[in-house]
Short mmCIF file of C-alpha atoms in Angstrom, two decimals:
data_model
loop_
_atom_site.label_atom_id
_atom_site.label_comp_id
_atom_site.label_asym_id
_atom_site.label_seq_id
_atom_site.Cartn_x
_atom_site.Cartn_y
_atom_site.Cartn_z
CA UNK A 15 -52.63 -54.31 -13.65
CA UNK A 16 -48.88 -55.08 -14.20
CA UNK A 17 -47.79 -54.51 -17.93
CA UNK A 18 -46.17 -57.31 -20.08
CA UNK A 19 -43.67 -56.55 -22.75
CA UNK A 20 -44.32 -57.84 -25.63
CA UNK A 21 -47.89 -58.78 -25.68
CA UNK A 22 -51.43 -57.16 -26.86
CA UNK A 23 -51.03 -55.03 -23.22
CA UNK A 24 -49.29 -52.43 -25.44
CA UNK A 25 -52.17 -51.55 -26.89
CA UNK A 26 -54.24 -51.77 -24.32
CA UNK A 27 -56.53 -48.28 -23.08
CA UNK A 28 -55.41 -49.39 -19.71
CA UNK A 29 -51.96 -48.68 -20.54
CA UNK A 30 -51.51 -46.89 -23.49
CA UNK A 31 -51.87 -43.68 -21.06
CA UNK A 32 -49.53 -44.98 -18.19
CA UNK A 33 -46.82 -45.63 -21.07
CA UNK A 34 -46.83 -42.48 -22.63
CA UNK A 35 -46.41 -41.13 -18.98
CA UNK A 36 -43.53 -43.34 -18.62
CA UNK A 37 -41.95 -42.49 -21.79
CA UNK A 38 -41.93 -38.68 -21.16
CA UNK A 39 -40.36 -38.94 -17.36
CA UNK A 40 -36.82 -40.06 -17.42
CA UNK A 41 -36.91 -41.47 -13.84
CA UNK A 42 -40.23 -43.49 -14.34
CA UNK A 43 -38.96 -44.52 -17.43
CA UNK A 44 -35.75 -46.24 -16.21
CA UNK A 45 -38.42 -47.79 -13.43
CA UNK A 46 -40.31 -48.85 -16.29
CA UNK A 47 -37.44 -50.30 -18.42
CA UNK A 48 -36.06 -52.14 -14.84
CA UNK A 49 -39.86 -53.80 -14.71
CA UNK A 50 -39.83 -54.95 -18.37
CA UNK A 51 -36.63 -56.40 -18.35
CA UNK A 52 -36.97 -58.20 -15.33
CA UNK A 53 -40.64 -59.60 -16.42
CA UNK A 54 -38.58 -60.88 -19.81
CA UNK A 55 -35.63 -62.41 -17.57
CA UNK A 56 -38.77 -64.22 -15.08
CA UNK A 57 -41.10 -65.27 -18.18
CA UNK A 58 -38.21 -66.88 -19.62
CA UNK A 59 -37.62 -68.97 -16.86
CA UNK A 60 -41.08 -70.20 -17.10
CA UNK A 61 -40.97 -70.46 -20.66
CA UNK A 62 -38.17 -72.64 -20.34
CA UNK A 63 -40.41 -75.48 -18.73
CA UNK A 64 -39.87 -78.27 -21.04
CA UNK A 65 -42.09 -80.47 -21.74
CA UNK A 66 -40.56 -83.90 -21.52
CA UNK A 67 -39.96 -85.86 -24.76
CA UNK A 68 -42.78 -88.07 -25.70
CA UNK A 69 -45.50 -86.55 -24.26
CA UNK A 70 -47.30 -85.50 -27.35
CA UNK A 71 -46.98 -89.18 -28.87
CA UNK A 72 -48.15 -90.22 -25.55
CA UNK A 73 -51.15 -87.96 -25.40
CA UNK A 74 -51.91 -89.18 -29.27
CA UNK A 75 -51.46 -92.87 -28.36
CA UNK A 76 -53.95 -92.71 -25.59
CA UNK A 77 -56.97 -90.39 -27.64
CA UNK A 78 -56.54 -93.03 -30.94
CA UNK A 79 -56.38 -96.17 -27.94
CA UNK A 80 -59.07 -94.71 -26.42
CA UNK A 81 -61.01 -93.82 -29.40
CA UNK A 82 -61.77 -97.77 -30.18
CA UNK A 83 -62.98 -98.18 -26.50
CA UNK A 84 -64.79 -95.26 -26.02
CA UNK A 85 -67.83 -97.10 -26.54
CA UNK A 86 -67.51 -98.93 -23.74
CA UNK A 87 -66.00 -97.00 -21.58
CA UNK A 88 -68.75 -95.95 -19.20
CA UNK A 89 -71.94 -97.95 -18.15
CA UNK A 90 -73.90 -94.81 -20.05
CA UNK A 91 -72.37 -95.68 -23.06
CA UNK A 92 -72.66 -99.07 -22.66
CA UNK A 93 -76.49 -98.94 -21.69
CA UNK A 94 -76.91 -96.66 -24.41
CA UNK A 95 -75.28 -99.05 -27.19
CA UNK A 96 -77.58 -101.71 -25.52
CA UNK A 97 -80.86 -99.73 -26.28
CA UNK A 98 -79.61 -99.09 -29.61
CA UNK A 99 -79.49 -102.25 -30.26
CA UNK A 100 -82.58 -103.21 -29.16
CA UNK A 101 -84.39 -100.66 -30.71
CA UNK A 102 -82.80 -101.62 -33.88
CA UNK A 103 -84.09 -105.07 -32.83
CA UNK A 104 -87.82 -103.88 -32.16
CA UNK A 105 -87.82 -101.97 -35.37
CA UNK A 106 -87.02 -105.04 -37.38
CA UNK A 107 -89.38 -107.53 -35.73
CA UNK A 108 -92.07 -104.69 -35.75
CA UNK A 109 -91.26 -104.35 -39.71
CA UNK A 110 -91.02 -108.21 -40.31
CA UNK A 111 -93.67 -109.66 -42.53
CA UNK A 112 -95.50 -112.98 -40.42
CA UNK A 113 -94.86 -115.39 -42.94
CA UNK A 114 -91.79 -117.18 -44.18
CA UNK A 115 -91.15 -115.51 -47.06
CA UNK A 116 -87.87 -113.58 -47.18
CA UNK A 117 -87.89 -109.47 -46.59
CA UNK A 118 -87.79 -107.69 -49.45
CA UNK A 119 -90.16 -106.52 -52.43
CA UNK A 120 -92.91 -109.28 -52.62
CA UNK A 121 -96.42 -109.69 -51.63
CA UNK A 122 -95.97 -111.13 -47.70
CA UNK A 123 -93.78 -107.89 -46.91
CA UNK A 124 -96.40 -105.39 -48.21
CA UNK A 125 -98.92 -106.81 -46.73
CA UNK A 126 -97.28 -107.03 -43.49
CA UNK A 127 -96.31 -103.30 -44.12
CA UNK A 128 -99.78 -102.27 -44.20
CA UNK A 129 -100.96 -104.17 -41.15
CA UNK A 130 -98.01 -102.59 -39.12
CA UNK A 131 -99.01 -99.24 -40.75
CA UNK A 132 -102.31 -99.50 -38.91
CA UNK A 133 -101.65 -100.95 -36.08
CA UNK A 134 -99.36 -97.59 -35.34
CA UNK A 135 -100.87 -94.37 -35.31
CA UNK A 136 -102.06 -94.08 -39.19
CA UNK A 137 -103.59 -91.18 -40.03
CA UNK A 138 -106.14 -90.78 -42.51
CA UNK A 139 -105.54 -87.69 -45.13
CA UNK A 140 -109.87 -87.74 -45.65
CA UNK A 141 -112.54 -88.29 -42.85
CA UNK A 142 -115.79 -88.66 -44.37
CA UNK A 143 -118.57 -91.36 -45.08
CA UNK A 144 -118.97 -90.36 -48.70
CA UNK A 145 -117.64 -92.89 -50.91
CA UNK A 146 -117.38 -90.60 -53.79
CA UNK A 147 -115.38 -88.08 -52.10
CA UNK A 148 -112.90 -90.74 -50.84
CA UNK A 149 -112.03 -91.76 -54.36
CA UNK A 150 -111.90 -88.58 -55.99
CA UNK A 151 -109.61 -87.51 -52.81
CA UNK A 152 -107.64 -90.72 -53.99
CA UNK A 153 -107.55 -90.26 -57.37
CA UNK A 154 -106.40 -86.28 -57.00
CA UNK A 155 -103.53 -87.67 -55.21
CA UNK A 156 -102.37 -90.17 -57.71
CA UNK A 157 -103.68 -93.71 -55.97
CA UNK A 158 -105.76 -95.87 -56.43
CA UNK A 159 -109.02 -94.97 -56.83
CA UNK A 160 -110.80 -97.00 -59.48
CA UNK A 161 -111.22 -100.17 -57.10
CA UNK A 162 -113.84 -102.72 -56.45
CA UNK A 163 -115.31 -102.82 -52.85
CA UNK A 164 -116.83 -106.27 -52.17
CA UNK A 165 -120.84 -106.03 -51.09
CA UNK A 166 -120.50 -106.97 -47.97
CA UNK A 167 -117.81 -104.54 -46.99
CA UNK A 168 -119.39 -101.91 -48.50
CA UNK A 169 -122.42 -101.84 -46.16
CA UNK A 170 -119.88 -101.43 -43.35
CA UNK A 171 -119.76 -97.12 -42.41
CA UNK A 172 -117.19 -95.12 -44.23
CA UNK A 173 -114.75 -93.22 -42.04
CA UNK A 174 -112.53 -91.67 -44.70
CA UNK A 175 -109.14 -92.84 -46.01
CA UNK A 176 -105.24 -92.60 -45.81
CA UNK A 177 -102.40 -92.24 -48.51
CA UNK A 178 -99.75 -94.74 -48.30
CA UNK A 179 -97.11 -96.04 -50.48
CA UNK A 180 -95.11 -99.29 -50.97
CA UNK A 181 -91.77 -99.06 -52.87
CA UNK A 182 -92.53 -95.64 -53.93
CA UNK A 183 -96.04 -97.29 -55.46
CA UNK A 184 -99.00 -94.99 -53.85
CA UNK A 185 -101.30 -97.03 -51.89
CA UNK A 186 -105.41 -96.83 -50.88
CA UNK A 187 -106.31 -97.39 -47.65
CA UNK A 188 -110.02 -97.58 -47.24
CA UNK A 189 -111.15 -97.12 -43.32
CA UNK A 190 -114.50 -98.68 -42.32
CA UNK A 191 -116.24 -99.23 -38.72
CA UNK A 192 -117.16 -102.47 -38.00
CA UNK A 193 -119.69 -101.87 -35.30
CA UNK A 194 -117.59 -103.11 -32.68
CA UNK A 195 -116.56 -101.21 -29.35
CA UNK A 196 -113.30 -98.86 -30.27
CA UNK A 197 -110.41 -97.59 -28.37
CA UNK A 198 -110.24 -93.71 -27.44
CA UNK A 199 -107.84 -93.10 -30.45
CA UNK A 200 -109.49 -95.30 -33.13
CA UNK A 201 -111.34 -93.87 -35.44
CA UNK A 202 -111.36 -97.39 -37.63
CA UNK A 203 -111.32 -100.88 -37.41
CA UNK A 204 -111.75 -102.62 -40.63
CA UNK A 205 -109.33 -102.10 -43.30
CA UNK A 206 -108.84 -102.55 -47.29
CA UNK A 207 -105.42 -101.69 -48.77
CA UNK A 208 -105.42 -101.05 -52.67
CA UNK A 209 -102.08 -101.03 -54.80
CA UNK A 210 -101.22 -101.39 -58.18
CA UNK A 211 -100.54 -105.25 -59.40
CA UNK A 212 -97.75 -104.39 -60.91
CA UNK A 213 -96.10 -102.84 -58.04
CA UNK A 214 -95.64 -106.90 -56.67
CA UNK A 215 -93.30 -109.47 -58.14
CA UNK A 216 -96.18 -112.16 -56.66
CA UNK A 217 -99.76 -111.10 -56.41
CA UNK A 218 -102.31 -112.63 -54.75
CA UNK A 219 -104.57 -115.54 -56.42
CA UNK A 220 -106.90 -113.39 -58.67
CA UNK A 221 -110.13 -115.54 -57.69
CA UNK A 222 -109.96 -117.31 -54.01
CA UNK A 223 -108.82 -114.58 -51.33
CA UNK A 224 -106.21 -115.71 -49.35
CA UNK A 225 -106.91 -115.99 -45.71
CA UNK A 226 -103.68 -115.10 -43.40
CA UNK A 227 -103.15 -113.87 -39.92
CA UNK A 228 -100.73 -111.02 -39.66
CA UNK A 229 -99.54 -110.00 -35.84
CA UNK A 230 -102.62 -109.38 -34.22
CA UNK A 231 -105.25 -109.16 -37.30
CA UNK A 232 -106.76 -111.47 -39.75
CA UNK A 233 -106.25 -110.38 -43.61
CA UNK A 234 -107.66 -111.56 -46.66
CA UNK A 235 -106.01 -110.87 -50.32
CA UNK A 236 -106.62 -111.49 -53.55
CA UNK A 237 -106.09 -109.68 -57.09
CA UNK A 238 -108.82 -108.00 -59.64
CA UNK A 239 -108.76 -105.94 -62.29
CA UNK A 240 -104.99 -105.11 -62.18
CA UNK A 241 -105.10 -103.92 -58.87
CA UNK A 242 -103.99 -106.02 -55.13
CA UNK A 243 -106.30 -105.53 -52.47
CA UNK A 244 -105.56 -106.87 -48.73
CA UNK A 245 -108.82 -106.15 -46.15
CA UNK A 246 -107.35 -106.51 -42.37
CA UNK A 247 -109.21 -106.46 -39.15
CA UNK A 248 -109.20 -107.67 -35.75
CA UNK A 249 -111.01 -111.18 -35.54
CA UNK A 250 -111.02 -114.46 -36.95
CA UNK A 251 -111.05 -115.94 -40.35
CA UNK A 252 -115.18 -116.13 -40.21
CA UNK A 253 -115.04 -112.57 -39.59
CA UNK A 254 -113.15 -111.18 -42.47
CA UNK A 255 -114.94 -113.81 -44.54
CA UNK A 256 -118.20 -112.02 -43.57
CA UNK A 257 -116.71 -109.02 -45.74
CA UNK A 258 -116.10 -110.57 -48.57
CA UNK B 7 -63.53 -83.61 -33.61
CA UNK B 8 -65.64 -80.06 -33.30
CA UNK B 9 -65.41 -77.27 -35.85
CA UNK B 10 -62.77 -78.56 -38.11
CA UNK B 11 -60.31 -78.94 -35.14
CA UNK B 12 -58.35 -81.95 -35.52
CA UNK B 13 -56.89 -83.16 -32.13
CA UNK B 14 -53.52 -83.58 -33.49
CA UNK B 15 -53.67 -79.76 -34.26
CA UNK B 16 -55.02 -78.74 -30.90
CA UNK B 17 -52.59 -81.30 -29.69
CA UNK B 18 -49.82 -80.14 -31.67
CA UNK B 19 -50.47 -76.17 -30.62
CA UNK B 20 -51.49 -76.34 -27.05
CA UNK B 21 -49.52 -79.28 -25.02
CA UNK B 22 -46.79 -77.34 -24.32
CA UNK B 23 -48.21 -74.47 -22.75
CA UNK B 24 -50.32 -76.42 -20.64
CA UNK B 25 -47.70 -78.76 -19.67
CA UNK B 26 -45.87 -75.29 -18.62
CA UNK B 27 -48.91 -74.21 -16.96
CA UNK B 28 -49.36 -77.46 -15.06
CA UNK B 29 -45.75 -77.98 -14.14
CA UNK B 30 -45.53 -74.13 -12.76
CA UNK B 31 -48.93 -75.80 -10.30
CA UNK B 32 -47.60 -78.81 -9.16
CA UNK B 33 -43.67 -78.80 -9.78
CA UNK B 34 -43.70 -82.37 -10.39
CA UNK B 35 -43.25 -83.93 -14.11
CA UNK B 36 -45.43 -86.68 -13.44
CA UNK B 37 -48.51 -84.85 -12.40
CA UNK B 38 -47.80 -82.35 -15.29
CA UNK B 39 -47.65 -84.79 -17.66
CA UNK B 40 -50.62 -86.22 -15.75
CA UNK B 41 -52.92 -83.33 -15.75
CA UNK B 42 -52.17 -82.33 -19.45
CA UNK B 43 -52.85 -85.70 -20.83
CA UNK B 44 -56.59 -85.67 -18.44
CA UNK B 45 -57.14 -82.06 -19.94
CA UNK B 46 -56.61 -83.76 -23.62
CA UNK B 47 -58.84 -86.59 -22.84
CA UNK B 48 -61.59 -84.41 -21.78
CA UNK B 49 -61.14 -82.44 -24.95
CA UNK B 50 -61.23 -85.57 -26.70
CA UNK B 51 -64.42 -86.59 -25.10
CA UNK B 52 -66.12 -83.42 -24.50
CA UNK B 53 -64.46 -81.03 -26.41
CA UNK B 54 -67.24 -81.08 -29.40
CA UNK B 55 -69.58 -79.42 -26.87
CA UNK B 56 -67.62 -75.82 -27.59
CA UNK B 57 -69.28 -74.16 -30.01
CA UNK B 58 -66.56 -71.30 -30.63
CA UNK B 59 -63.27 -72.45 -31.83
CA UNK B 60 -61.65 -69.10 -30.86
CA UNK B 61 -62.25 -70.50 -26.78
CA UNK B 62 -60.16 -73.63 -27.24
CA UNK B 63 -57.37 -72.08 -25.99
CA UNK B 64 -59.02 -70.54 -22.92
CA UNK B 65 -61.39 -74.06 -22.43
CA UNK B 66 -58.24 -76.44 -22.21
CA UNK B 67 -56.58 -73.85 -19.33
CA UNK B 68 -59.79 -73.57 -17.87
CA UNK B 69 -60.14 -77.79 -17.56
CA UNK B 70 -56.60 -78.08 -17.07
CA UNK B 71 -57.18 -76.04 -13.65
CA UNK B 72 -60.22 -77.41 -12.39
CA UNK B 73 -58.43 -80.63 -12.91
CA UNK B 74 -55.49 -79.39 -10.23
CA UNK B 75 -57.89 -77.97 -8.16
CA UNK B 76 -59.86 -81.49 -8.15
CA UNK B 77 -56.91 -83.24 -7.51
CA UNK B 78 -54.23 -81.03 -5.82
CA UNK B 79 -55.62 -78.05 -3.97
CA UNK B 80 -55.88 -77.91 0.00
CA UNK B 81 -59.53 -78.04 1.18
CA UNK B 82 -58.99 -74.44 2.14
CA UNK B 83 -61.33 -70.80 0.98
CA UNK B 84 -58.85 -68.36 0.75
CA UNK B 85 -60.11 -64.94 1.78
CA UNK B 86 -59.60 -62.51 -1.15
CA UNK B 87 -58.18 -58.76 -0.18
CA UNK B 88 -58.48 -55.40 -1.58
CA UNK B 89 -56.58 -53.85 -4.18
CA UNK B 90 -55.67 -51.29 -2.37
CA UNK B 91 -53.10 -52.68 0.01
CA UNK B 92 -51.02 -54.01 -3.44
CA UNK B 93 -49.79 -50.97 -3.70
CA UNK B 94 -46.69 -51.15 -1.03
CA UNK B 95 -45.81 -54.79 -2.45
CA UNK B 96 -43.06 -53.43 -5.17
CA UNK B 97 -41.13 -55.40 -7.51
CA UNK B 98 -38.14 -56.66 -5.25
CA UNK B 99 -35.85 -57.98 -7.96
CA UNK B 100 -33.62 -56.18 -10.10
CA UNK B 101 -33.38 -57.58 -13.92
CA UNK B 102 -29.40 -58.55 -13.28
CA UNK B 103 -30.50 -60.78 -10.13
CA UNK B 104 -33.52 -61.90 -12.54
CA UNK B 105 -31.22 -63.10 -15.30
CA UNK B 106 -29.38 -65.20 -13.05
CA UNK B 107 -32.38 -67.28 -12.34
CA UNK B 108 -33.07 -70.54 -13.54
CA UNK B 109 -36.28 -72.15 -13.77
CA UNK B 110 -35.88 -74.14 -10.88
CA UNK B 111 -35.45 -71.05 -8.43
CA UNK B 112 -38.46 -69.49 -9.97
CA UNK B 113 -40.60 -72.59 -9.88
CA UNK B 114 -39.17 -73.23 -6.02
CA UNK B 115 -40.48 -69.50 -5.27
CA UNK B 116 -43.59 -69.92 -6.93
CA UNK B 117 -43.94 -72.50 -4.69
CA UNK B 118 -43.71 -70.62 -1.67
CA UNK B 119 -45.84 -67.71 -2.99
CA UNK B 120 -49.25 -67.67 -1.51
CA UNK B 121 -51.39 -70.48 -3.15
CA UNK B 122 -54.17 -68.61 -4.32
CA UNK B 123 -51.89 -66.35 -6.30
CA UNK B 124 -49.79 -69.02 -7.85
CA UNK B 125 -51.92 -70.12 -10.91
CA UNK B 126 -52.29 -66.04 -11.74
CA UNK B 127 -48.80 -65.46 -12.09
CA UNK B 128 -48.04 -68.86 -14.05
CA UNK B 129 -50.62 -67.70 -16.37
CA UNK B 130 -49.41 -64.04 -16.51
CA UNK B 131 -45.72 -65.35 -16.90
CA UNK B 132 -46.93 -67.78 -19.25
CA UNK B 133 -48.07 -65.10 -21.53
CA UNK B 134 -50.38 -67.07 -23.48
CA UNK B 135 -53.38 -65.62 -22.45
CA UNK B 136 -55.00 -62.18 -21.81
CA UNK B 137 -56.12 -60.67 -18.52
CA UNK B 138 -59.83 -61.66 -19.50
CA UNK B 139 -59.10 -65.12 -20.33
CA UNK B 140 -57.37 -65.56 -17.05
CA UNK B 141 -60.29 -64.64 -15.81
CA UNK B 142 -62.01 -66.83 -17.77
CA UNK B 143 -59.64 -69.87 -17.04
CA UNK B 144 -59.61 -68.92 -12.93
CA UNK B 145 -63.79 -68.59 -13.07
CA UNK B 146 -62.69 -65.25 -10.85
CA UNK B 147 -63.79 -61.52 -11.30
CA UNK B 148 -61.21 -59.24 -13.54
CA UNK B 149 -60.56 -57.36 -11.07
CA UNK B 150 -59.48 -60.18 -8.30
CA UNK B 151 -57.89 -61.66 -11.51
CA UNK B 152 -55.47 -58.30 -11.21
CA UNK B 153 -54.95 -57.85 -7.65
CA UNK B 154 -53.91 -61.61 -7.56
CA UNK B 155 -51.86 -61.00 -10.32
CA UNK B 156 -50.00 -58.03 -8.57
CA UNK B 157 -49.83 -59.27 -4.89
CA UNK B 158 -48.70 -62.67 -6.39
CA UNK B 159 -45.81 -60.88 -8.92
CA UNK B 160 -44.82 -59.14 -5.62
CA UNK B 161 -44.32 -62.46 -3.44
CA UNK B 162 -42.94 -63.76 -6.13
CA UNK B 163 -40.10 -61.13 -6.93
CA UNK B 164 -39.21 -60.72 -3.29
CA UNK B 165 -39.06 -64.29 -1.94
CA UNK B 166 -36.11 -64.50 -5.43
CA UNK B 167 -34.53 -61.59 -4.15
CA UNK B 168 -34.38 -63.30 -0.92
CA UNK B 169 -32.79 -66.08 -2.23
CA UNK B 170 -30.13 -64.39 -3.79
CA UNK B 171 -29.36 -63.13 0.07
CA UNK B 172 -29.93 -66.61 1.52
CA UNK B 173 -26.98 -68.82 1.52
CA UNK B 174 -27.65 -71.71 -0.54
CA UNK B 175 -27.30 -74.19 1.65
CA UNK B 176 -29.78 -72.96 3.72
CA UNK B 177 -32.82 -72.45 1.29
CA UNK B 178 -35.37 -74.24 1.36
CA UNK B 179 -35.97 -77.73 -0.85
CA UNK B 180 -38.24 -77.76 -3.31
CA UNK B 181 -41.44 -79.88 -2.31
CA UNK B 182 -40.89 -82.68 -4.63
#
């Protein structure tokens, strides 16, 4: 190692023994006083290197230039800018309520909401045929629970149910089995949402269910007792009238 | 910007040394300038990625040098040699001589000093960093780091003393 004046290399183990050597023999020592001057006289050459004026406001220039376009400066970026965007896209179509009302807090958004929910991967918090332990599951966890099946929906099997919520309002969701064939992963097919009335600016008629398709399922709505219920199922409009 | 580090700051405390750094490389203002403002703009872009602040120093010296080697090094392996033949290379300058220098001469016999050694002794002359982050910065073993640093100090000190003995007119241009 060659020693640099001036620097941590004083203190370094490597050293410290070779300069207390050098300090105690008066030849070495004027050897050792030749070296350090001469590495001062050659580092300050190289320290004199200036750098030439304007290259720091140059270097500053480019990063705050380069800053606005960095997102499109490479075709990664770019491609990854254009997924974002259509992700953002997908999530707002897959979120959009079917009919023509505008998004926000009001009956066609929920019940959009809830057919989305299920036509992802729900998840029910209670699997069990027993209606009595779905509601008291439902009730211990704050939602609805005091609801009205119709007849003909009741004779369909209980599967169990799921906790949901709608503008921080909990919601029901009662899972039955039509009969039909089911996918691997389905545990469910026929659905009945239950929320609060008053969590919705615009409930449902209270005595003629509403009949609406909604992406790929058929719903019917209506309002009873102070509470919103929307059933939704794969089929047609004779189907989910057959549950009523 | 990572860990607090504003790039004005890093900016502000590291341009000049690796403008140094670069210019003792290539000897040409334009590719200095060149190769400090590409080792800025890959702080810029990837310099978030380093996740202790105390390395900044040793990261932009260590990009700053790839970036030479990626765009100014000769295709060529250079064999590295034992330590034990540095010891006949002695210092070949004497301080007076030294303190006539100018930066020019120095940079001119850095020039001529074998290529593998001259980003060791920039760095050493430099002062800014430590043996280890040399090391570091040159992705080479400590102890190659030293030998390089010794053999190189010793080419360098004797081709200066050999231009005090040249007649000027007959030394060599720099390569610029």
């Amino acid at each position: 190692m060659v020693y640099r004046p001036g620097t941590a290399d004083a203190t370094d183990p490597e050293f410290v023994e070779a300069l207390a050597v050098a300090r105690q023999d008066p030849e070495l020592h004027r050897w050792f006083e030749e070296h350090c001057a001469t590495h001062r006289a050659i580092r300050t050459r190289f320290k004199e290197i200036a750098a030439p004026d304007g290259l720091k406001g140059q270097i500053l220039s480019e990063f705050k230039m380069r800053r606005a376009m960095v997102w499109w400066k490479t075709p990664i970026e770019i491609a990854a800018v254009a997924a974002l965007i259509l992700i953002l896209i997908g999530a707002v179509l897959w979120f959009r309520p079917e009919s023509e009302a505008p998004e926000g807090v009001n009956f066609a958004t929920f019940r959009g909401r809830m057919v989305a929910a299920v036509l992802r991967n729900y998840r029910m918090t209670l699997e069990t045929a027993d209606a009595r332990e779905v509601r008291a599951h439902l009730a211990q966890n704050n939602a609805p629970a005091n609801y009205t099946v119709p007849a003909s929906l009741e004779r369909l099997p209980l599967v169990g149910c799921g906790l949901l919520s709608w503008q921080d309002k909990p919601v029901s969701m009662l899972c039955f089995r039509s009969g039909k064939p089911l996918e691997p992963f389905q545990k469910s097919d026929v659905f009945l949402f239950v929320v609060d009335e008053k969590a919705m600016p615009d409930p449902p008629h209270a005595k003629a269910p509403e009949i609406r398709a909604v992406k790929k399922f058929v719903t019917a709505s209506w309002t009873a007792d102070g509470k919103i219920y929307v059933l939704a199922t794969e089929g047609d409009e004779a189907l989910i009238r057959s549950y009523l | 910007m990572a860990h607090g580090l504003d790039f004005e700051s890093v900016v502000a405390r590291y341009y000049e040394p690796l403008y140094q750094f670069a210019f003792s490389l290539t000897r040409a203002e334009a590719d200095a300038c060149d190769l400090t403002q590409q080792t800025f703009y890959v702080w810029a872009t990837k310099g978030h990625q380093l996740r202790d602040p105390a390395k900044v120093k040793t990261w932009l010296f260590t990009t700053l040098h790839r970036g030479f080697l990626e765009s100014y090094r000769r295709q060529t392996r250079f064999p590295q040699q034992d330590l034990e033949s540095v010891g006949d290379e002695l210092p070949a300058i004497s301080s007076p001589l030294a303190n006539q220098l100018d930066s020019t001469q120095v940079l001119r016999a850095l020039a001529q000093v074998d290529e593998v050694y001259q980003a060791p002794v920039a760095l050493f002359y430099l002062e800014d960093c430590s043996y280890k982050e040399i090391a570091e910065i040159l992705a080479i073993p400590m102890g190659t780091v030293k030998s390089r640093i010794a053999r190189g100090i010793a080419q360098l000190q004797k081709l200066l003393a050999d231009d005090f003995s040249t007649p000027e007119w007959t030394r060599p241009e720099p390569s610029e």
